[in-house]
Amino acid sequence: MARAATTSDACNAVAEPRRREILSYLGTHERPVGEIVIALKLDQPSVSKHLGVLRKVGLVRMRCDGRHKYYRTNAAAIKPLHDWSTEFEKFWQHQLARVKQRAEEKANQGK
Amino acid sequence: MARAATTSDACNAVAEPRRREILSYLGTHERPVGEIVIALKLDQPSVSKHLGVLRKVGLVRMRCDGRHKYYRTNAAAIKPLHDWSTEFEKFWQHQLARVKQRAEEKANQGK
DNA sequence: TTTACATATTCCGATATGGGTATCTATTGT
DNA sequence: ACAATAGATACCCATATCGGAATATGTAAA
């Protein structure tokens, strides 16, 4: 077996930095492909392909209007990712708290 | 260019489902490799390789003790991912609110 | 010092990727 | 009908991947 397909999962789709840029650029604001091409300075075929991947995993939605196709990110599809990372939130909060505490102790030594 | 290396980024490292399992299994609880192998029913070389990737991007920390190596997840390395997805939180909240509202309107029609 | 154990590394093969370039389709304007 | 425009698709290539099997390293026990 090889690496999992980029289209197998929101996680895999989002691993590609350009796709993250696209999602950020389209907040939930609907935009035609051409605008993405210009704004992010990517080749048009590249953008089309990235959008294809994002669409297959439900991360973007598309609406046709004549020869234009309007894309917007489907934020709900990002939530599972967010939920997964939230599993670890308590841990890094502890870590950061400890770091802060040590820093304060060190500062107090100087007094 | 090909697909970005799995070791190029926490995002790419985490795209692989087994690596996510490993991170979840080790909360911040320190465990030797062998325990991961047994708990997740993976081959030992596979686990070692996954741990190598996770280590390279800082998602796990390692401590040597004799012939054992203890791994634990470094939760702080997951925070950037969490922060990125949080960017979209406001959007899915809106979406879910709309869905709920429509459902309630529909329910009220029946009265 | 030989043996057993814990983990890491290497080699292989099949596969999907992303960039680039060219081309195809569909819709609009003249 | 024809040209122009928006977007998708097809093709090629270099590369990294994961699994599997075998082997290597390093530590501890006999």
Tab-separated table of C-alpha atoms (C1' of nucleotides) in Angstrom:
chain	number	residue	atom	x	y	z
A	1	MET	CA	0.000	0.000	0.000
A	2	ALA	CA	1.083	3.572	-0.556
A	3	ARG	CA	0.216	6.798	1.153
A	4	ALA	CA	-3.499	7.414	1.654
A	5	ALA	CA	-5.156	9.403	-1.109
A	6	THR	CA	-5.501	13.124	-0.568
A	7	THR	CA	-9.180	12.620	-1.289
A	8	SER	CA	-9.599	10.006	1.405
A	9	ASP	CA	-10.099	12.397	4.235
A	10	ALA	CA	-10.382	16.051	5.214
A	11	CYS	CA	-7.137	15.550	7.114
A	12	ASN	CA	-5.258	14.394	4.039
A	13	ALA	CA	-6.786	17.061	1.851
A	14	VAL	CA	-5.793	19.798	4.246
A	15	ALA	CA	-2.215	18.588	4.530
A	16	GLU	CA	-1.349	20.426	1.327
A	17	PRO	CA	-0.503	24.060	2.197
A	18	ARG	CA	-2.018	25.505	-0.977
A	19	ARG	CA	-5.310	23.917	-0.151
A	20	ARG	CA	-5.217	25.475	3.274
A	21	GLU	CA	-4.559	28.836	1.640
A	22	ILE	CA	-7.527	28.355	-0.643
A	23	LEU	CA	-9.808	27.511	2.258
A	24	SER	CA	-8.638	30.556	4.177
A	25	TYR	CA	-8.979	32.819	1.173
A	26	LEU	CA	-12.535	31.729	0.518
A	27	GLY	CA	-13.836	32.189	4.010
A	28	THR	CA	-17.417	31.292	3.371
A	29	HIS	CA	-17.319	33.997	0.736
A	30	GLU	CA	-18.321	32.674	-2.641
A	31	ARG	CA	-15.710	33.261	-5.345
A	32	PRO	CA	-15.066	32.166	-8.938
A	33	VAL	CA	-11.979	30.124	-9.753
A	34	GLY	CA	-10.305	32.989	-11.577
A	35	GLU	CA	-10.206	35.128	-8.470
A	36	ILE	CA	-8.430	32.430	-6.538
A	37	VAL	CA	-5.917	32.106	-9.351
A	38	ILE	CA	-5.133	35.812	-9.217
A	39	ALA	CA	-5.228	36.263	-5.456
A	40	LEU	CA	-3.019	33.287	-4.625
A	41	LYS	CA	-0.847	33.511	-7.743
A	42	LEU	CA	-1.329	29.908	-8.740
A	43	ASP	CA	-1.824	28.368	-12.175
A	44	GLN	CA	-5.422	27.869	-13.157
A	45	PRO	CA	-5.133	24.089	-13.673
A	46	SER	CA	-3.500	23.793	-10.293
A	47	VAL	CA	-6.361	25.627	-8.616
A	48	SER	CA	-8.937	23.510	-10.435
A	49	LYS	CA	-7.219	20.364	-9.270
A	50	HIS	CA	-6.973	21.535	-5.676
A	51	LEU	CA	-10.629	22.513	-5.715
A	52	GLY	CA	-11.434	19.085	-7.065
A	53	VAL	CA	-9.765	17.464	-4.070
A	54	LEU	CA	-11.418	19.837	-1.615
A	55	ARG	CA	-14.779	19.202	-3.196
A	56	LYS	CA	-14.421	15.442	-3.067
A	57	VAL	CA	-13.980	15.530	0.699
A	58	GLY	CA	-16.699	18.132	1.181
A	59	LEU	CA	-14.441	20.974	2.233
A	60	VAL	CA	-15.822	23.291	-0.443
A	61	ARG	CA	-19.183	23.735	-2.097
A	62	MET	CA	-19.716	24.773	-5.711
A	63	ARG	CA	-22.420	26.709	-7.502
A	64	CYS	CA	-22.617	27.044	-11.275
A	65	ASP	CA	-23.713	30.240	-12.952
A	66	GLY	CA	-23.203	30.261	-16.677
A	67	ARG	CA	-19.562	29.689	-17.405
A	68	HIS	CA	-18.571	30.683	-13.900
A	69	LYS	CA	-18.292	28.303	-10.993
A	70	TYR	CA	-18.416	29.782	-7.546
A	71	TYR	CA	-16.680	28.056	-4.676
A	72	ARG	CA	-16.942	28.599	-0.948
A	73	THR	CA	-15.516	26.650	1.959
A	74	ASN	CA	-17.874	24.424	3.839
A	75	ALA	CA	-16.695	25.187	7.364
A	76	ALA	CA	-18.646	22.332	8.892
A	77	ALA	CA	-16.280	19.862	7.228
A	78	ILE	CA	-13.414	21.322	9.229
A	79	LYS	CA	-15.112	20.745	12.557
A	80	PRO	CA	-14.086	17.066	12.922
A	81	LEU	CA	-10.472	18.136	12.586
A	82	HIS	CA	-10.997	20.801	15.193
A	83	ASP	CA	-12.676	18.319	17.495
A	84	TRP	CA	-9.784	15.892	17.175
A	85	SER	CA	-7.223	18.498	18.120
A	86	THR	CA	-9.409	19.657	20.991
A	87	GLU	CA	-8.803	16.255	22.557
A	88	PHE	CA	-5.321	17.531	23.395
A	89	GLU	CA	-6.226	21.010	24.533
A	90	LYS	CA	-6.146	20.171	28.235
A	91	PHE	CA	-2.604	18.868	27.839
A	92	TRP	CA	-1.073	21.912	26.252
A	93	GLN	CA	-2.858	24.121	28.726
A	94	HIS	CA	-1.117	22.207	31.504
A	95	GLN	CA	2.190	22.461	29.716
A	96	LEU	CA	1.892	26.171	29.149
A	97	ALA	CA	0.838	26.681	32.752
A	98	ARG	CA	3.967	24.878	33.944
A	99	VAL	CA	6.197	26.918	31.685
A	100	LYS	CA	4.656	30.097	33.014
A	101	GLN	CA	5.028	28.965	36.592
A	102	ARG	CA	8.691	28.127	36.155
A	103	ALA	CA	9.299	31.505	34.583
A	104	GLU	CA	7.716	33.259	37.545
A	105	GLU	CA	9.713	31.242	40.055
A	106	LYS	CA	12.871	32.153	38.242
A	107	ALA	CA	11.882	35.826	38.247
A	108	ASN	CA	11.269	35.718	41.999
A	109	GLN	CA	14.684	34.263	42.685
A	110	GLY	CA	16.224	37.558	41.622
A	111	LYS	CA	14.465	39.526	44.384
B	1	MET	CA	7.403	18.409	-7.395
B	2	ALA	CA	5.667	15.577	-5.596
B	3	ARG	CA	3.529	15.509	-2.507
B	4	ALA	CA	5.044	17.230	0.506
B	5	ALA	CA	7.013	15.006	2.859
B	6	THR	CA	5.138	13.646	5.834
B	7	THR	CA	7.929	15.079	7.935
B	8	SER	CA	7.529	18.560	6.523
B	9	ASP	CA	4.782	19.605	8.833
B	10	ALA	CA	2.595	18.573	11.769
B	11	CYS	CA	-0.308	18.695	9.321
B	12	ASN	CA	1.269	16.205	6.953
B	13	ALA	CA	2.414	13.949	9.758
B	14	VAL	CA	-1.057	13.829	11.256
B	15	ALA	CA	-2.721	13.016	7.934
B	16	GLU	CA	-1.868	9.351	8.428
B	17	PRO	CA	-4.608	7.727	10.564
B	18	ARG	CA	-2.254	5.384	12.403
B	19	ARG	CA	-0.202	8.291	13.554
B	20	ARG	CA	-3.320	9.935	14.902
B	21	GLU	CA	-4.118	6.721	16.740
B	22	ILE	CA	-0.657	6.665	18.242
B	23	LEU	CA	-0.963	10.249	19.429
B	24	SER	CA	-4.337	9.550	20.987
B	25	TYR	CA	-3.119	6.351	22.620
B	26	LEU	CA	-0.168	8.038	24.210
B	27	GLY	CA	-2.014	10.952	25.733
B	28	THR	CA	0.867	12.591	27.467
B	29	HIS	CA	1.358	9.252	29.154
B	30	GLU	CA	4.835	7.923	28.602
B	31	ARG	CA	4.936	4.459	26.998
B	32	PRO	CA	7.530	2.129	25.459
B	33	VAL	CA	7.272	1.171	21.802
B	34	GLY	CA	6.265	-2.392	22.567
B	35	GLU	CA	3.111	-1.301	24.318
B	36	ILE	CA	2.015	0.688	21.301
B	37	VAL	CA	2.667	-2.318	19.098
B	38	ILE	CA	0.422	-4.494	21.248
B	39	ALA	CA	-2.293	-1.959	21.950
B	40	LEU	CA	-2.750	-0.838	18.363
B	41	LYS	CA	-1.931	-4.209	16.771
B	42	LEU	CA	0.662	-2.859	14.403
B	43	ASP	CA	3.998	-4.302	13.332
B	44	GLN	CA	6.920	-3.111	15.355
B	45	PRO	CA	8.871	-1.678	12.404
B	46	SER	CA	5.773	0.192	11.361
B	47	VAL	CA	5.397	1.752	14.786
B	48	SER	CA	9.054	2.710	14.882
B	49	LYS	CA	8.747	4.399	11.525
B	50	HIS	CA	5.608	6.286	12.504
B	51	LEU	CA	7.254	7.410	15.721
B	52	GLY	CA	10.211	8.593	13.685
B	53	VAL	CA	7.958	10.820	11.613
B	54	LEU	CA	6.111	12.140	14.656
B	55	ARG	CA	9.392	12.855	16.371
B	56	LYS	CA	10.822	14.741	13.405
B	57	VAL	CA	7.951	17.201	13.489
B	58	GLY	CA	7.973	17.471	17.274
B	59	LEU	CA	4.663	15.712	17.874
B	60	VAL	CA	6.231	13.229	20.271
B	61	ARG	CA	9.084	13.334	22.755
B	62	MET	CA	11.354	10.410	23.572
B	63	ARG	CA	13.234	9.333	26.678
B	64	CYS	CA	15.776	6.522	26.722
B	65	ASP	CA	16.073	4.131	29.641
B	66	GLY	CA	18.282	1.157	29.004
B	67	ARG	CA	17.010	-0.712	26.019
B	68	HIS	CA	13.596	0.855	26.340
B	69	LYS	CA	12.522	4.086	24.696
B	70	TYR	CA	9.574	5.884	26.154
B	71	TYR	CA	7.418	8.084	23.956
B	72	ARG	CA	4.764	10.626	24.847
B	73	THR	CA	2.860	13.082	22.698
B	74	ASN	CA	3.921	16.682	22.840
B	75	ALA	CA	0.498	18.302	22.879
B	76	ALA	CA	1.877	21.783	22.271
B	77	ALA	CA	2.803	20.760	18.720
B	78	ILE	CA	-0.861	20.147	17.968
B	79	LYS	CA	-1.917	23.635	18.993
B	80	PRO	CA	-1.052	25.325	15.652
B	81	LEU	CA	-3.365	22.882	13.910
B	82	HIS	CA	-6.077	23.622	16.424
B	83	ASP	CA	-5.557	27.341	15.961
B	84	TRP	CA	-5.854	27.035	12.192
B	85	SER	CA	-9.155	25.202	12.405
B	86	THR	CA	-10.432	27.688	14.962
B	87	GLU	CA	-10.268	30.295	12.230
B	88	PHE	CA	-13.417	28.644	10.830
B	89	GLU	CA	-15.279	28.099	14.064
B	90	LYS	CA	-17.458	31.175	13.697
B	91	PHE	CA	-18.607	29.935	10.290
B	92	TRP	CA	-19.788	26.512	11.321
B	93	GLN	CA	-21.514	27.995	14.328
B	94	HIS	CA	-23.498	30.205	11.951
B	95	GLN	CA	-24.268	27.250	9.719
B	96	LEU	CA	-25.430	25.058	12.562
B	97	ALA	CA	-27.533	27.879	13.955
B	98	ARG	CA	-29.276	28.260	10.598
B	99	VAL	CA	-29.927	24.558	10.344
B	100	LYS	CA	-31.441	24.579	13.813
B	101	GLN	CA	-33.580	27.601	13.020
B	102	ARG	CA	-34.952	26.049	9.865
B	103	ALA	CA	-35.783	22.898	11.753
B	104	GLU	CA	-37.720	24.857	14.343
B	105	GLU	CA	-39.631	26.814	11.724
B	106	LYS	CA	-40.640	23.599	10.064
B	107	ALA	CA	-41.768	22.144	13.391
B	108	ASN	CA	-43.919	25.190	14.058
B	109	GLN	CA	-45.685	24.922	10.723
B	110	GLY	CA	-47.360	21.754	11.964
B	111	LYS	CA	-49.151	23.566	14.812
C	1	DT	C1'	30.801	-14.076	26.137
C	2	DT	C1'	26.931	-15.888	24.431
C	3	DT	C1'	21.986	-15.288	24.292
C	4	DA	C1'	17.663	-12.851	24.551
C	5	DC	C1'	15.198	-8.754	24.125
C	6	DA	C1'	13.721	-3.779	22.511
C	7	DT	C1'	13.928	-0.890	18.960
C	8	DA	C1'	15.741	1.064	14.615
C	9	DT	C1'	17.132	0.751	9.835
C	10	DT	C1'	17.312	-0.919	5.148
C	11	DC	C1'	15.585	-2.662	0.953
C	12	DC	C1'	11.699	-3.592	-2.035
C	13	DG	C1'	7.487	-2.530	-4.919
C	14	DA	C1'	3.101	-0.413	-5.944
C	15	DT	C1'	0.961	3.780	-5.894
C	16	DA	C1'	-0.648	8.609	-5.815
C	17	DT	C1'	1.043	13.081	-5.773
C	18	DG	C1'	1.692	18.037	-7.598
C	19	DG	C1'	3.710	20.922	-11.097
C	20	DG	C1'	3.839	22.024	-15.937
C	21	DT	C1'	1.965	22.216	-20.512
C	22	DA	C1'	-1.423	21.371	-23.701
C	23	DT	C1'	-5.926	20.521	-24.833
C	24	DC	C1'	-10.978	19.935	-24.276
C	25	DT	C1'	-15.743	21.580	-23.041
C	26	DA	C1'	-19.179	24.792	-22.214
C	27	DT	C1'	-20.964	29.282	-22.173
C	28	DT	C1'	-21.114	34.051	-23.666
C	29	DG	C1'	-20.515	37.947	-26.860
C	30	DT	C1'	-20.244	39.765	-31.777
D	1	DA	C1'	-21.391	31.002	-37.122
D	2	DC	C1'	-17.157	32.436	-34.869
D	3	DA	C1'	-14.121	34.160	-31.543
D	4	DA	C1'	-13.265	34.759	-26.705
D	5	DT	C1'	-13.535	33.400	-22.036
D	6	DA	C1'	-13.950	30.237	-17.687
D	7	DG	C1'	-12.879	26.139	-16.105
D	8	DA	C1'	-11.789	21.108	-16.217
D	9	DT	C1'	-9.119	17.293	-17.827
D	10	DA	C1'	-5.231	14.539	-19.715
D	11	DC	C1'	-0.555	13.644	-19.982
D	12	DC	C1'	4.257	13.225	-18.323
D	13	DC	C1'	7.709	13.060	-14.676
D	14	DA	C1'	10.323	13.044	-10.317
D	15	DT	C1'	9.521	11.908	-5.838
D	16	DA	C1'	8.017	10.240	-1.195
D	17	DT	C1'	5.051	7.077	0.753
D	18	DC	C1'	3.538	2.778	3.445
D	19	DG	C1'	3.672	-2.041	4.186
D	20	DG	C1'	6.339	-6.159	4.551
D	21	DA	C1'	10.400	-8.806	5.323
D	22	DA	C1'	14.900	-9.067	6.675
D	23	DT	C1'	18.565	-7.338	9.152
D	24	DA	C1'	21.189	-4.233	12.195
D	25	DT	C1'	22.111	-1.900	16.697
D	26	DG	C1'	22.335	-1.656	21.439
D	27	DT	C1'	21.346	-3.153	26.106
D	28	DA	C1'	20.623	-6.620	29.617
D	29	DA	C1'	20.525	-11.245	31.480
D	30	DA	C1'	22.795	-16.047	31.999
